[in-house]
């Protein structure tokens, strides 16, 4: 990255900070910074790719998320304007990534991503699984008022984006509806390797959870 690009990334960071620093659903700046870190880690072991675009998209990927903002279209327009001011040359490729990244969008229609987009998507998915993923999932479930577990409510196997978001579910069901499925959806070799370890940890955790729930541990 050249100096201008580094300076621009500082501006993208400040922008993410202004939008997400107050988040209490597991998408605050610590999530953003782990996604940047994961993305850089993956990018190092992949074929040559645009690190500036990767860091920019990772920093901005949750600024327009529909579950985090009351008016995603307004946030979209705001980000378009800010990117046009900061660096118009990166605007289209950043939106091509952050508009198509999310798990929910991919439920309704498989989204096409650039190599950089695939790396950011893997980085975001890694933060949804493993020890951090477990913590974020319970944190989010509490945030939206979902029960931790209900043996009467089976995990959903078929759902589109609207159902994924609107129907009631439980934190434990979220593991079966999304988190345990992510390993097989990883785009990169490095992402898959890291996901395998984190998924094994979640499986072990769930076993313990059920044993304790059922009074067998
Ligand atoms: P995306 O932002 O890619 O569409 P999600 O909507 O699943 O993905 O949200 C990201 C993170 O928020 C999840 O990995 C999880 O930690 C948490 N989350 C989302 N929906 C739920 C839910 N129903 N129960 C618990 N956690 C959830
Ligand atoms: Ni994210």
GROMACS .gro file of N, CA, C and O and ligand atoms in nm, residues 27 31-32 35 61-62 65 101 124 136, ligand 2:
model
   41
   27UNK      N    1  -2.093  -0.654   1.658
   27UNK     CA    2  -2.039  -0.600   1.533
   27UNK      C    3  -1.968  -0.468   1.555
   27UNK      O    4  -1.964  -0.382   1.467
   31UNK      N    5  -1.480  -0.642   1.628
   31UNK     CA    6  -1.512  -0.736   1.518
   31UNK      C    7  -1.447  -0.687   1.388
   31UNK      O    8  -1.382  -0.766   1.318
   32UNK      N    9  -1.462  -0.561   1.360
   32UNK     CA   10  -1.408  -0.506   1.234
   32UNK      C   11  -1.256  -0.530   1.228
   32UNK      O   12  -1.204  -0.573   1.125
   35UNK      N   13  -1.166  -0.885   1.160
   35UNK     CA   14  -1.189  -0.919   1.019
   35UNK      C   15  -1.074  -0.865   0.933
   35UNK      O   16  -1.025  -0.935   0.843
   61UNK      N   17  -1.727  -0.325   0.582
   61UNK     CA   18  -1.825  -0.426   0.541
   61UNK      C   19  -1.954  -0.425   0.623
   61UNK      O   20  -2.057  -0.467   0.572
   62UNK      N   21  -1.951  -0.378   0.747
   62UNK     CA   22  -2.074  -0.382   0.828
   62UNK      C   23  -2.144  -0.247   0.841
   62UNK      O   24  -2.247  -0.238   0.906
   65UNK      N   25  -2.490  -0.282   0.690
   65UNK     CA   26  -2.560  -0.409   0.716
   65UNK      C   27  -2.706  -0.384   0.757
   65UNK      O   28  -2.735  -0.301   0.841
  101UNK      N   29  -2.164  -0.972   0.046
  101UNK     CA   30  -2.087  -1.054   0.139
  101UNK      C   31  -2.170  -1.145   0.227
  101UNK      O   32  -2.132  -1.257   0.257
  124UNK      N   33  -1.464  -1.258   0.752
  124UNK     CA   34  -1.585  -1.228   0.829
  124UNK      C   35  -1.644  -1.357   0.886
  124UNK      O   36  -1.687  -1.363   1.002
  136UNK      N   37  -1.990  -1.428   2.031
  136UNK     CA   38  -2.071  -1.331   1.956
  136UNK      C   39  -2.214  -1.380   1.936
  136UNK      O   40  -2.308  -1.302   1.934
  219LIG    NI1   41  -1.901  -0.866   0.986
   0.00000   0.00000   0.00000
